[in-house]
XYZ file of C-alpha atoms in Angstrom:
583
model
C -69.859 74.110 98.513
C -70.978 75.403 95.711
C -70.801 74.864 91.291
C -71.104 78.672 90.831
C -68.167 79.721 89.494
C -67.962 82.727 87.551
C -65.674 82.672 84.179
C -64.517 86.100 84.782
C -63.643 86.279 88.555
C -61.691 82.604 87.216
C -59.986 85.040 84.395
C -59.249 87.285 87.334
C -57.349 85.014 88.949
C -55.299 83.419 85.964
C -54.509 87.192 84.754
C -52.923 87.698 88.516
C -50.746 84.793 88.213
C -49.491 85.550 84.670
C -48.877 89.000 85.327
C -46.635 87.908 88.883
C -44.520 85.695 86.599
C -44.143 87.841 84.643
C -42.500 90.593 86.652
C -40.760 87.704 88.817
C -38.861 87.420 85.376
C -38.529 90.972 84.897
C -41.259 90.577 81.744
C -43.330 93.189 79.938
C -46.515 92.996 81.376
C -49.210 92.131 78.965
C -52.173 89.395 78.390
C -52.842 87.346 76.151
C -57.074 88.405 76.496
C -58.244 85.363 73.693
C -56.008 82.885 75.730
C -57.033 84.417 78.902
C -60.015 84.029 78.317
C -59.686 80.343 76.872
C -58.048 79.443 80.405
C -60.187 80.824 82.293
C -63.118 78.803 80.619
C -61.606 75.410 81.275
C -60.526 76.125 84.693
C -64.131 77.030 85.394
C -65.418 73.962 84.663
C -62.784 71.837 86.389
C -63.755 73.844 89.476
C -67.368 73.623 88.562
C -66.843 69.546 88.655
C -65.039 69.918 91.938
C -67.371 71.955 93.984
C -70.547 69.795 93.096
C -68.825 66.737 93.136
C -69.626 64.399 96.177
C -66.769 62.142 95.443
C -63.630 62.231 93.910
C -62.509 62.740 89.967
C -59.542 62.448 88.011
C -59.333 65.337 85.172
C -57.244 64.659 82.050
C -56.037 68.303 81.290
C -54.703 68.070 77.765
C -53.130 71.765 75.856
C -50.185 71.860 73.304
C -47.230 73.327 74.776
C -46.965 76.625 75.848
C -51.027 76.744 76.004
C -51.002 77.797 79.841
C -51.505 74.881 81.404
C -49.572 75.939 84.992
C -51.787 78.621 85.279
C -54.857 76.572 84.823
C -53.915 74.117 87.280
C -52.522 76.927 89.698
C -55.655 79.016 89.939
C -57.884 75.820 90.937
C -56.291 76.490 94.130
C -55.967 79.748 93.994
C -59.352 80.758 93.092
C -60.447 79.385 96.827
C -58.221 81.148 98.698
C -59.552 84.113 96.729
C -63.388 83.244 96.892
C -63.365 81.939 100.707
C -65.308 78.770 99.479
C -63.207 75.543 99.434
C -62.845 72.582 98.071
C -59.511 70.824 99.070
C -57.406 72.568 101.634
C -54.221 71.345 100.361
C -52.590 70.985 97.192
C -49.648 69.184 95.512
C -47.985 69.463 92.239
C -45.885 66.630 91.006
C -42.875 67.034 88.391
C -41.762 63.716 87.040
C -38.187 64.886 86.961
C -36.068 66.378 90.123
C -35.110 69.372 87.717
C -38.638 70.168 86.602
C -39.626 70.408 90.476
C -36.798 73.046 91.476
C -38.217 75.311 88.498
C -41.791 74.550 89.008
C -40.755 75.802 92.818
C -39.843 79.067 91.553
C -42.977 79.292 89.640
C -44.944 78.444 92.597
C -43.127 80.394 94.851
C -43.881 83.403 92.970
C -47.968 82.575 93.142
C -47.358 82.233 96.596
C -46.464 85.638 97.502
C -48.627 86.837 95.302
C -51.728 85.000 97.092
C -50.300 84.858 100.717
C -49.859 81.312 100.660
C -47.202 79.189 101.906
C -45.014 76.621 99.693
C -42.826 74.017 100.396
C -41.112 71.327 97.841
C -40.450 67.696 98.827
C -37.682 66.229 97.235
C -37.463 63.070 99.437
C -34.914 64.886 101.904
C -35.471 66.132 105.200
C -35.199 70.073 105.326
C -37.329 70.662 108.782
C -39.093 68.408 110.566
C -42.911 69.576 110.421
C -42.150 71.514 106.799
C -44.619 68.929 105.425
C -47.559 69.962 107.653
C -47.531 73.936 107.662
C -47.621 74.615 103.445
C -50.909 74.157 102.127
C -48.968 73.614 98.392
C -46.095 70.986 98.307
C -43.928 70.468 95.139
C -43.010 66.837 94.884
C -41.919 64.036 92.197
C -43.461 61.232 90.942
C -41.362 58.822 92.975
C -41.492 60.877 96.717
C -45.854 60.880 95.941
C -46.037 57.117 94.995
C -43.532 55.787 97.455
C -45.544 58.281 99.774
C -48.995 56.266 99.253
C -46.836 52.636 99.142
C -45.558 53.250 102.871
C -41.908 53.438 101.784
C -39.405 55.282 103.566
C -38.364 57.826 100.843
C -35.143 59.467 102.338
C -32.959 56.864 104.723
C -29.813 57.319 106.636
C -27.883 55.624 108.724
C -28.083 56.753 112.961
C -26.077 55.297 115.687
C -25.321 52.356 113.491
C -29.070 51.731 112.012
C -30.947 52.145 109.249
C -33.539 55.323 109.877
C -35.792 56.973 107.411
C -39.145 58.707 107.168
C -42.385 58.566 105.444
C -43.265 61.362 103.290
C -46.874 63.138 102.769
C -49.526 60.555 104.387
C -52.447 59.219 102.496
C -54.676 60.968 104.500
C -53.548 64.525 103.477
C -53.834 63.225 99.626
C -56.998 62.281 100.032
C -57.883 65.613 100.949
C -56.143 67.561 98.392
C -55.874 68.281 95.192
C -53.017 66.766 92.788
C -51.992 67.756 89.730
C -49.732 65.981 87.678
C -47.788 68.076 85.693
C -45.926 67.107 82.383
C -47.586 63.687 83.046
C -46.751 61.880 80.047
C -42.837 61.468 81.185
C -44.751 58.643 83.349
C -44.607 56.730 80.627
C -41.559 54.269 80.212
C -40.277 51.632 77.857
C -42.408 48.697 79.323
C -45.118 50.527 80.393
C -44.880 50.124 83.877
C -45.866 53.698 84.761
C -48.698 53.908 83.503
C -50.500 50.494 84.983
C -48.784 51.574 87.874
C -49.573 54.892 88.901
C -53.664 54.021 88.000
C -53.777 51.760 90.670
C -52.075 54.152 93.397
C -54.342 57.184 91.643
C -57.730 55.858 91.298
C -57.192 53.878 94.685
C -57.072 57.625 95.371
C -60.066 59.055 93.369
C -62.684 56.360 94.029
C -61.930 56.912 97.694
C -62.493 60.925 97.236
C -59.401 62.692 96.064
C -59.580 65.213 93.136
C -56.386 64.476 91.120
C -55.879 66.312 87.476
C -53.108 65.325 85.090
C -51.700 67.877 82.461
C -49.730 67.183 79.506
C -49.848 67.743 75.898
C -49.006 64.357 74.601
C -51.222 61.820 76.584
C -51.973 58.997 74.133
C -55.250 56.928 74.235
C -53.251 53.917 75.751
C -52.118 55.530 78.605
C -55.693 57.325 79.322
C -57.383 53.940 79.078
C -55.288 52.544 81.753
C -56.992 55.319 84.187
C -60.091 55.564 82.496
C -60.793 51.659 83.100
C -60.170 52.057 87.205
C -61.150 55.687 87.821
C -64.845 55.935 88.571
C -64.893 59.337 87.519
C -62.961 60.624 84.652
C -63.484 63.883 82.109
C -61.579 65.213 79.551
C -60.434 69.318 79.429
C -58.823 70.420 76.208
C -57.140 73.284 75.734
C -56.033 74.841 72.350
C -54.157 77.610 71.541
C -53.575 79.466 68.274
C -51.394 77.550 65.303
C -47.647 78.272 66.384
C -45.632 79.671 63.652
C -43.077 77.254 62.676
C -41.039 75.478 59.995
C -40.266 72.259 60.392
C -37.326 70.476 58.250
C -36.609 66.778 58.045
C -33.375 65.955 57.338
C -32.341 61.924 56.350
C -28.764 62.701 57.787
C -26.969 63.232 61.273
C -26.650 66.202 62.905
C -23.192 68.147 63.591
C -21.683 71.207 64.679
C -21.604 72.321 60.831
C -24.987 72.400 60.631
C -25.018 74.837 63.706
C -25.353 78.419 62.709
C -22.955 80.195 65.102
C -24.680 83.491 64.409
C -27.690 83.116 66.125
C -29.234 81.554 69.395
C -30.474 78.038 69.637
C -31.112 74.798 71.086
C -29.609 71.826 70.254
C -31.257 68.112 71.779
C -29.625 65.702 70.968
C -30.532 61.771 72.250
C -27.275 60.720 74.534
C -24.931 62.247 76.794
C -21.645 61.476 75.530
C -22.949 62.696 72.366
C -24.154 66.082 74.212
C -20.912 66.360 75.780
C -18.704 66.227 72.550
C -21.128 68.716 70.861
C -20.532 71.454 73.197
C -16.823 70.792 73.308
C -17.220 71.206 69.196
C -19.062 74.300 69.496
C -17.000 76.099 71.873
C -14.103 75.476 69.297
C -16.645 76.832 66.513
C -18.101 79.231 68.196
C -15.669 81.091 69.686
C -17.212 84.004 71.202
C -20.866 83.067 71.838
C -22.026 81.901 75.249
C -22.176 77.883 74.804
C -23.746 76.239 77.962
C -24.836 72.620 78.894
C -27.695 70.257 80.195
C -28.047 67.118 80.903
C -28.154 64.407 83.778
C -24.611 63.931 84.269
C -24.034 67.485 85.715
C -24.444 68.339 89.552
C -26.963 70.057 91.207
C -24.959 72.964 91.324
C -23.433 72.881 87.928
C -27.048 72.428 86.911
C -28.486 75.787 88.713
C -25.680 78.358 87.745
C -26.299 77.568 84.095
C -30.294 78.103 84.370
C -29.383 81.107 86.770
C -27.207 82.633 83.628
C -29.747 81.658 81.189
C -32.673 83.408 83.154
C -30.670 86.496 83.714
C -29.918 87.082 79.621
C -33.705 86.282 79.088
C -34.306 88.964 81.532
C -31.780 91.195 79.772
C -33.457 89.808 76.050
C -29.750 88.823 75.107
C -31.125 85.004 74.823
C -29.691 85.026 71.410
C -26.420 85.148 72.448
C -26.651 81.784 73.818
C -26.174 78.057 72.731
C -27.870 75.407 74.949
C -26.557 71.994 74.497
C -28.222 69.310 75.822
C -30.041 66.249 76.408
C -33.810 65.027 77.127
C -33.445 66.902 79.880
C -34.474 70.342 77.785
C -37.650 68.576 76.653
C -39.695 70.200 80.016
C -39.326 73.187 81.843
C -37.700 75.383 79.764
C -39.087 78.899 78.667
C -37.049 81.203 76.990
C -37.165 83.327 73.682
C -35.203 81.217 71.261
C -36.485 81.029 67.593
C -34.633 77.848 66.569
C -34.021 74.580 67.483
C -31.407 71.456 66.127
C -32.696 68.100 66.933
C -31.624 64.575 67.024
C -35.134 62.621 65.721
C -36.995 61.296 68.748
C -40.312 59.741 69.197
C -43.377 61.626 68.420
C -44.519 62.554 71.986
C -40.454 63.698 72.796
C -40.409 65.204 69.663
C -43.641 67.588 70.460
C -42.276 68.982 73.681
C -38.578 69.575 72.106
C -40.528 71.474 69.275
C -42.671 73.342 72.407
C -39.100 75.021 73.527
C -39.024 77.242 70.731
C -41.005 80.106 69.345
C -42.792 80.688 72.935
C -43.196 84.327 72.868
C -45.606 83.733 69.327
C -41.800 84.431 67.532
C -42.058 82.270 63.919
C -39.776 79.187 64.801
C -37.178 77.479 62.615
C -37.174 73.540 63.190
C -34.336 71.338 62.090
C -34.919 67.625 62.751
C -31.868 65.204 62.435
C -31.931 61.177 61.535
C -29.285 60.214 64.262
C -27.199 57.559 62.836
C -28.507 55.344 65.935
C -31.938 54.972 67.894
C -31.004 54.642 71.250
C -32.050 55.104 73.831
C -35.236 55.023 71.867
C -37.132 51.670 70.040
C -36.058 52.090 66.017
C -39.924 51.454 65.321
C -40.853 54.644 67.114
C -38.499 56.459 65.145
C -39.422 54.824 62.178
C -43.265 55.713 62.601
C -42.487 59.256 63.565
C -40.200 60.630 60.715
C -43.770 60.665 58.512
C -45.814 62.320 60.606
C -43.575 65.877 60.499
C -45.260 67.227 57.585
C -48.380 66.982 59.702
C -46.938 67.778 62.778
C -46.198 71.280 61.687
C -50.199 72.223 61.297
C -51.210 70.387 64.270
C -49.142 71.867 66.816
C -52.169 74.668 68.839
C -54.706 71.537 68.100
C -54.300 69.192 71.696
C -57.424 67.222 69.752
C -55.358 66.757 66.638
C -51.976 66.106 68.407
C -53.698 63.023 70.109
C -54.934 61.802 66.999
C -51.350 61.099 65.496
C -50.183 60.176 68.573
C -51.994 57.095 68.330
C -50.881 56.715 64.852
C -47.667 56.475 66.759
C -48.271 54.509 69.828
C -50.781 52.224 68.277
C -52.239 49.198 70.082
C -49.559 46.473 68.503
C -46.446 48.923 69.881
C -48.191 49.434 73.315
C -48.505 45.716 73.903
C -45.250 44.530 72.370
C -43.593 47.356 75.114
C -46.029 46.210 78.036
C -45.026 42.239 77.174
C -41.657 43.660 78.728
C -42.797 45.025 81.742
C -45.349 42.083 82.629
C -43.197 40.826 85.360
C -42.519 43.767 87.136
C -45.944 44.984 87.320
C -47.335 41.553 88.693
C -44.257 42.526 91.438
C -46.222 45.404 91.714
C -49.862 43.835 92.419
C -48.280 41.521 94.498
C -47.124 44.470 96.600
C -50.132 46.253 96.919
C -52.147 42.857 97.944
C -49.869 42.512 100.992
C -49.971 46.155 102.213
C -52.416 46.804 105.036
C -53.915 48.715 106.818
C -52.463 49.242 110.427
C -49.682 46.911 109.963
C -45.101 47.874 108.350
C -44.767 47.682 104.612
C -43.945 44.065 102.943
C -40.244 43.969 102.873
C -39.872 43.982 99.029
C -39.413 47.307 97.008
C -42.109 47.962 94.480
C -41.148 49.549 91.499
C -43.374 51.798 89.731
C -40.835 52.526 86.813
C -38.362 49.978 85.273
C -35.495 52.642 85.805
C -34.548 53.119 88.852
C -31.886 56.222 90.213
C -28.816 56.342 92.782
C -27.396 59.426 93.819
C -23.735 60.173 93.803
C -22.219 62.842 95.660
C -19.113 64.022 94.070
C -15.872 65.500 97.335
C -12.646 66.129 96.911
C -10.371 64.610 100.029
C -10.331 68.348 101.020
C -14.363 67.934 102.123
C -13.905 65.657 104.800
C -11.620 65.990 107.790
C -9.033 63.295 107.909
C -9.362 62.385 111.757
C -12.722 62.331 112.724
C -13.905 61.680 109.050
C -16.619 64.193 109.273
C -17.661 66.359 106.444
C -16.523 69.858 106.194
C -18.820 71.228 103.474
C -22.225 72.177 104.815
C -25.320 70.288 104.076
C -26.465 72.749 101.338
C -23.204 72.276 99.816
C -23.244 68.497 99.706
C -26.521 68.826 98.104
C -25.003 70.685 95.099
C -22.353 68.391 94.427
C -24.962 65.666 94.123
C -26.184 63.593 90.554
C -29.008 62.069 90.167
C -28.409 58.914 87.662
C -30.982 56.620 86.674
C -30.549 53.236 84.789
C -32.289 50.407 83.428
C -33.542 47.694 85.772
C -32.333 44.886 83.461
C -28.765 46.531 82.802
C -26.016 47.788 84.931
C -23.364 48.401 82.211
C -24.498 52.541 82.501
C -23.145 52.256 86.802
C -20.683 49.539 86.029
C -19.227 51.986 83.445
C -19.706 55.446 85.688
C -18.330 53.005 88.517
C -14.620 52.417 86.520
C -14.327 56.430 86.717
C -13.455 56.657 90.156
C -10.915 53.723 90.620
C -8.381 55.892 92.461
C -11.356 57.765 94.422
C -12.225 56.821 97.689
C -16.022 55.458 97.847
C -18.316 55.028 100.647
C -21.627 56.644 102.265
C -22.721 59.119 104.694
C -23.257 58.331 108.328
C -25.475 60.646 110.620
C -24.182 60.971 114.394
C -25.811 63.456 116.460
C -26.769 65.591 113.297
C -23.242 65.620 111.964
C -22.322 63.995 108.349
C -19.809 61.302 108.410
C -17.999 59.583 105.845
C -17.549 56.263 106.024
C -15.655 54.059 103.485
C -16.814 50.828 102.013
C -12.777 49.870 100.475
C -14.144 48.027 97.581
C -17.935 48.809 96.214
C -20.088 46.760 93.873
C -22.885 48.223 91.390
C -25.593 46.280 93.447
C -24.070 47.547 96.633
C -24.752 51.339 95.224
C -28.457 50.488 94.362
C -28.687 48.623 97.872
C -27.488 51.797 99.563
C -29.605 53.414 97.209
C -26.113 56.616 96.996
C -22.477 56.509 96.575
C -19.749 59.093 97.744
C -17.035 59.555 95.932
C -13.690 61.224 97.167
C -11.298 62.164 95.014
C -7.860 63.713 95.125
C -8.440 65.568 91.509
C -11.971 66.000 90.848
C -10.945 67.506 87.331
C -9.621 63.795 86.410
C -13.265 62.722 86.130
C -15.499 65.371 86.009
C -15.220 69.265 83.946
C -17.506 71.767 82.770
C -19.324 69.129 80.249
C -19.981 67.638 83.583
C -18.845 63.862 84.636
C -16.677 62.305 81.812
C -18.435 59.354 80.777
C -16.483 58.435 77.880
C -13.730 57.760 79.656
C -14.953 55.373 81.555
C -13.339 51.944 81.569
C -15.319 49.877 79.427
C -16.829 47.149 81.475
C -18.498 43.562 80.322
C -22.539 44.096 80.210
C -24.179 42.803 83.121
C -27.540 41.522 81.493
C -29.395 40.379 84.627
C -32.403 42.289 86.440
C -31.607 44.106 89.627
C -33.231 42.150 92.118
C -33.094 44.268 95.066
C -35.720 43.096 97.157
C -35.109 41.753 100.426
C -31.830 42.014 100.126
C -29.010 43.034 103.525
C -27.651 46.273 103.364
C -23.562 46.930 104.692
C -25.369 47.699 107.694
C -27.037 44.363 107.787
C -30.749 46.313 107.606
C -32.863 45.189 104.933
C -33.583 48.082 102.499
């Protein structure tokens, strides 16, 4: 190996990948030569670090939005299988979210070609059975990679009557790769679990060898601490990018459809669901005429995909502006198209940034309106509090990563980060405990860690018409399944989110999905308990009339039956399955 690495052959290699996603997307082709050339730097001296580096390192890539960080972190691979002199042989990327890894796939998919290079995603389900093995570059989430390293069994099913799984990407194969982390600072959680978390698993990882680099724009000096104080090898790459044209405006009152200009395109974030929901039902009443769409968590797969298909065709066709986009938290990441303004529901600083990093990507001036919900949740009220000051800055800070930590930390000071870890004590001692009894050469412990205190079920959404009435197998193919599937997550200490989602489908059938001699089967369960759900770890629901529960807003929360709150933690561990397997 060798630490001479060449800025411009680096540039020449960041310029390819721009210009490939660029005519993927059916984009003018041009470059950026200042910010080319400002990539190309950093990326350099990653790969300088990696090539003279006997052991392993953990690189804290850190850019404001829209900077170029995937093509930074793309042509450290890259630039070996253009040089012929390697470092890692494999790569993976990790997307905290589900959604952020099916767009990231595109991305990727697109470098692929453009390099010869192979590229597979892992999203904890079984597409073939040596898929894992044959792509040098596997897209993955948080959860599949850290479950992945704790010997879990990420996707299960249930075979002749028993409980059957498999393990996903071996330690081995991470040790010898390189993984990047992208939009890293969604690990962080209420309680701060992630964060403690995930720097045991990744400088476990590191100090054994591994090269691992984590990219975000909002990392604050809590969370780097946590890695910096177990990683024996840490360095810091910042990235900046030229001050983004926009106008921010605070206003002390709640945000509704009136304050939506019909006229023009946008993005609108607001903080819940139900609230995202009644907005776009509002604004197709308002706006009658202009394309209104939808995001958010309580859509399907499919739902889910056919908007971002429609939205990436009128970017392609630079009709953007005809378009509304609704949605939820779930717009903070992975979106990049042309719109000039964005409506927001106030959110915590870090949240805030990336909502702010949707707009005015093309170097357009952006028009920022920030709204004081009426209530905080899901967020703490001190975060909010502690952000709503910092706007005036916020606006000149935004091409400065240096800067943007800076008042991060004004944000998530030392007093807030321990008050929020106080809450998460007892799940991360869970978590220690775990990783004391796992060994080499011998099964799992029996308990589940959890590296998050959320956890997610999956719930598959038929109509009676899916599955055949005799033999109860399904009719839909396996593909189609997969797009009638939602991903929900909820708080480990409450259940009132499934208990309520749960009351929806009281005239649905509900069970799971059996596997016999590769066929789906559906098998009810008569009556079903939250806890059940999270024991099974998915629900399938069967309904007569789908439309009863679920329309184009997606699945009708706020109709659900409003159930007592069910305070206690989830204590799954160790618990029997319906199938009498412990999961």
């Amino acid at each position: 190996m060798t630490g001479d690495v060449q800025v411009e052959k680096v540039a020449e290699i960041v310029k390819d990948l721009i210009k490939a996603w660029q005519r993927a997307n059916k984009r003018e082709v041009k470059v950026d030569e200042e910010a080319l050339r400002r990539q190309a730097e950093i990326a350099a001296e990653i790969l300088r670090g990696f090539y003279r580096n006997g052991g392993g390192r953990l690189v804290l890539l850190k850019a404001p939005t829209g900077a170029g960080k995937t093509e930074i972190f793309a042509s450290l691979y890259f630039y070996q299988v253009a040089s012929g002199v390697w470092h890692t042989g494999r790569m993976y990327v990790v997307e905290p979210v589900h959604a952020l890894l099916e767009q990231m796939a595109k991305r990727f998919g697109t470098y692929g070609k453009a390099f010869r290079v192979k590229v597979e995603e892992d999203h904890g389900e079984v597409k073939r059975p040596t898929y894992l093995y044959t792509a040098p570059i596997t897209l993955t989430t948080v959860d599949s990679y850290a479950y992945a390293y704790l010997a879990q069994r990420v996707d299960k099913w249930i075979e002749r009557g028993n409980l059957t799984g498999r393990f996903t990407m071996p330690v081995g194969l991470m040790m010898h790769a390189i993984t990047v982390f992208d939009e890293a600072h969604l690990v962080q959680d209420e309680v701060y679990l992630g964060p403690r978390a995930l720097a045991r698993i990744i400088c476990y990882l590191v100090n054994a060898g591994a090269y691992v680099v984590f990219s975000s724009a909002t990392l604050p000096t809590a969370f780097i601490k946590e890695f910096k104080s177990r990683c024996a090898t840490v360095e810091e790459r910042i990235l900046s990018s030229r001050p983004r044209k926009v106008n921010i405006e605070f206003r002390k009152a709640e945000l509704t459809p009136n304050d939506v200009d019909c006229s023009k395109g946008a993005l609108i974030i607001v903080n819940t669901v139900p609230r995202a929901r009644r907005f776009y039902k509002d604004l197709k009443e308002k706006c009658k005429g202009k394309k209104i769409y939808v995001l958010h968590s309580l859509l399907t797969r499919g739902d889910r995909e056919r908007t971002l298909r429609e939205l990436e065709e009128l970017e392609e066709k630079k009709r953007i502006n005809e378009a509304i986009v609704v949605g939820t938290q779930t717009l903070e990441v992975g979106i990049d198209y042309s719109f000039t303004r964005l409506y927001t529901d106030l959110s915590p600083l870090d949240s805030l940034i990336q909502r702010i990093g949707r707009v005015g990507r093309r170097g357009d001036p952006a028009e920022i309106l920030v709204f004081q919900p009426e209530r905080p949740e899901p967020y703490r009220k001190d975060l909010l509090e502690k952000t709503a000051p910092k706007l005036d800055s916020l606006e000149k800070m935004l091409g400065d990563a240096a800067k943007l930590g800076e008042l991060l930390d004004e944000v998530y000071d030392e007093k807030i980060v321990e008050d929020m870890s106080k809450k998460g004590d007892s799940l991360y001692v869970q978590f220690l405990d775990y990783l004391e009894n796992l060994h080499l050469y011998s099964l799992p412990p029996e308990t589940h860690p959890q590296i998050k205190p959320s956890l997610y079920v999956d719930l598959y959404l038929l109509t009676t018409k899916d599955v055949d009435k005799e033999t109860k197998e399904l009719l839909i193919s396996r593909e189609e399944l997969l797009r009638r599937r939602m991903r929900i997550s909820f708080s480990y200490r409450r259940l009132d989110r499934l208990e309520n989602i749960l009351g929806l489908f009281d005239s649905c059938e509900k069970g799971g999905l059996e596997r016999d001699d590769e066929k789906l089967k559906f098998n009810n369960w008569n009556r079903v308990s939250t806890r059940e759900w999270i024991r099974e770890g998915s629900l399938v629901i069967l309904c007569d009339d789908v439309d009863r529960v679920y329309d184009e807003a997606g699945l009708k929360v706020e109709e659900a039956s409003r159930r007592p709150e069910e305070e206690k933690s989830v204590q799954t561990a160790g618990k029997k399955s319906r199938r009498g397997k412990r999961t």
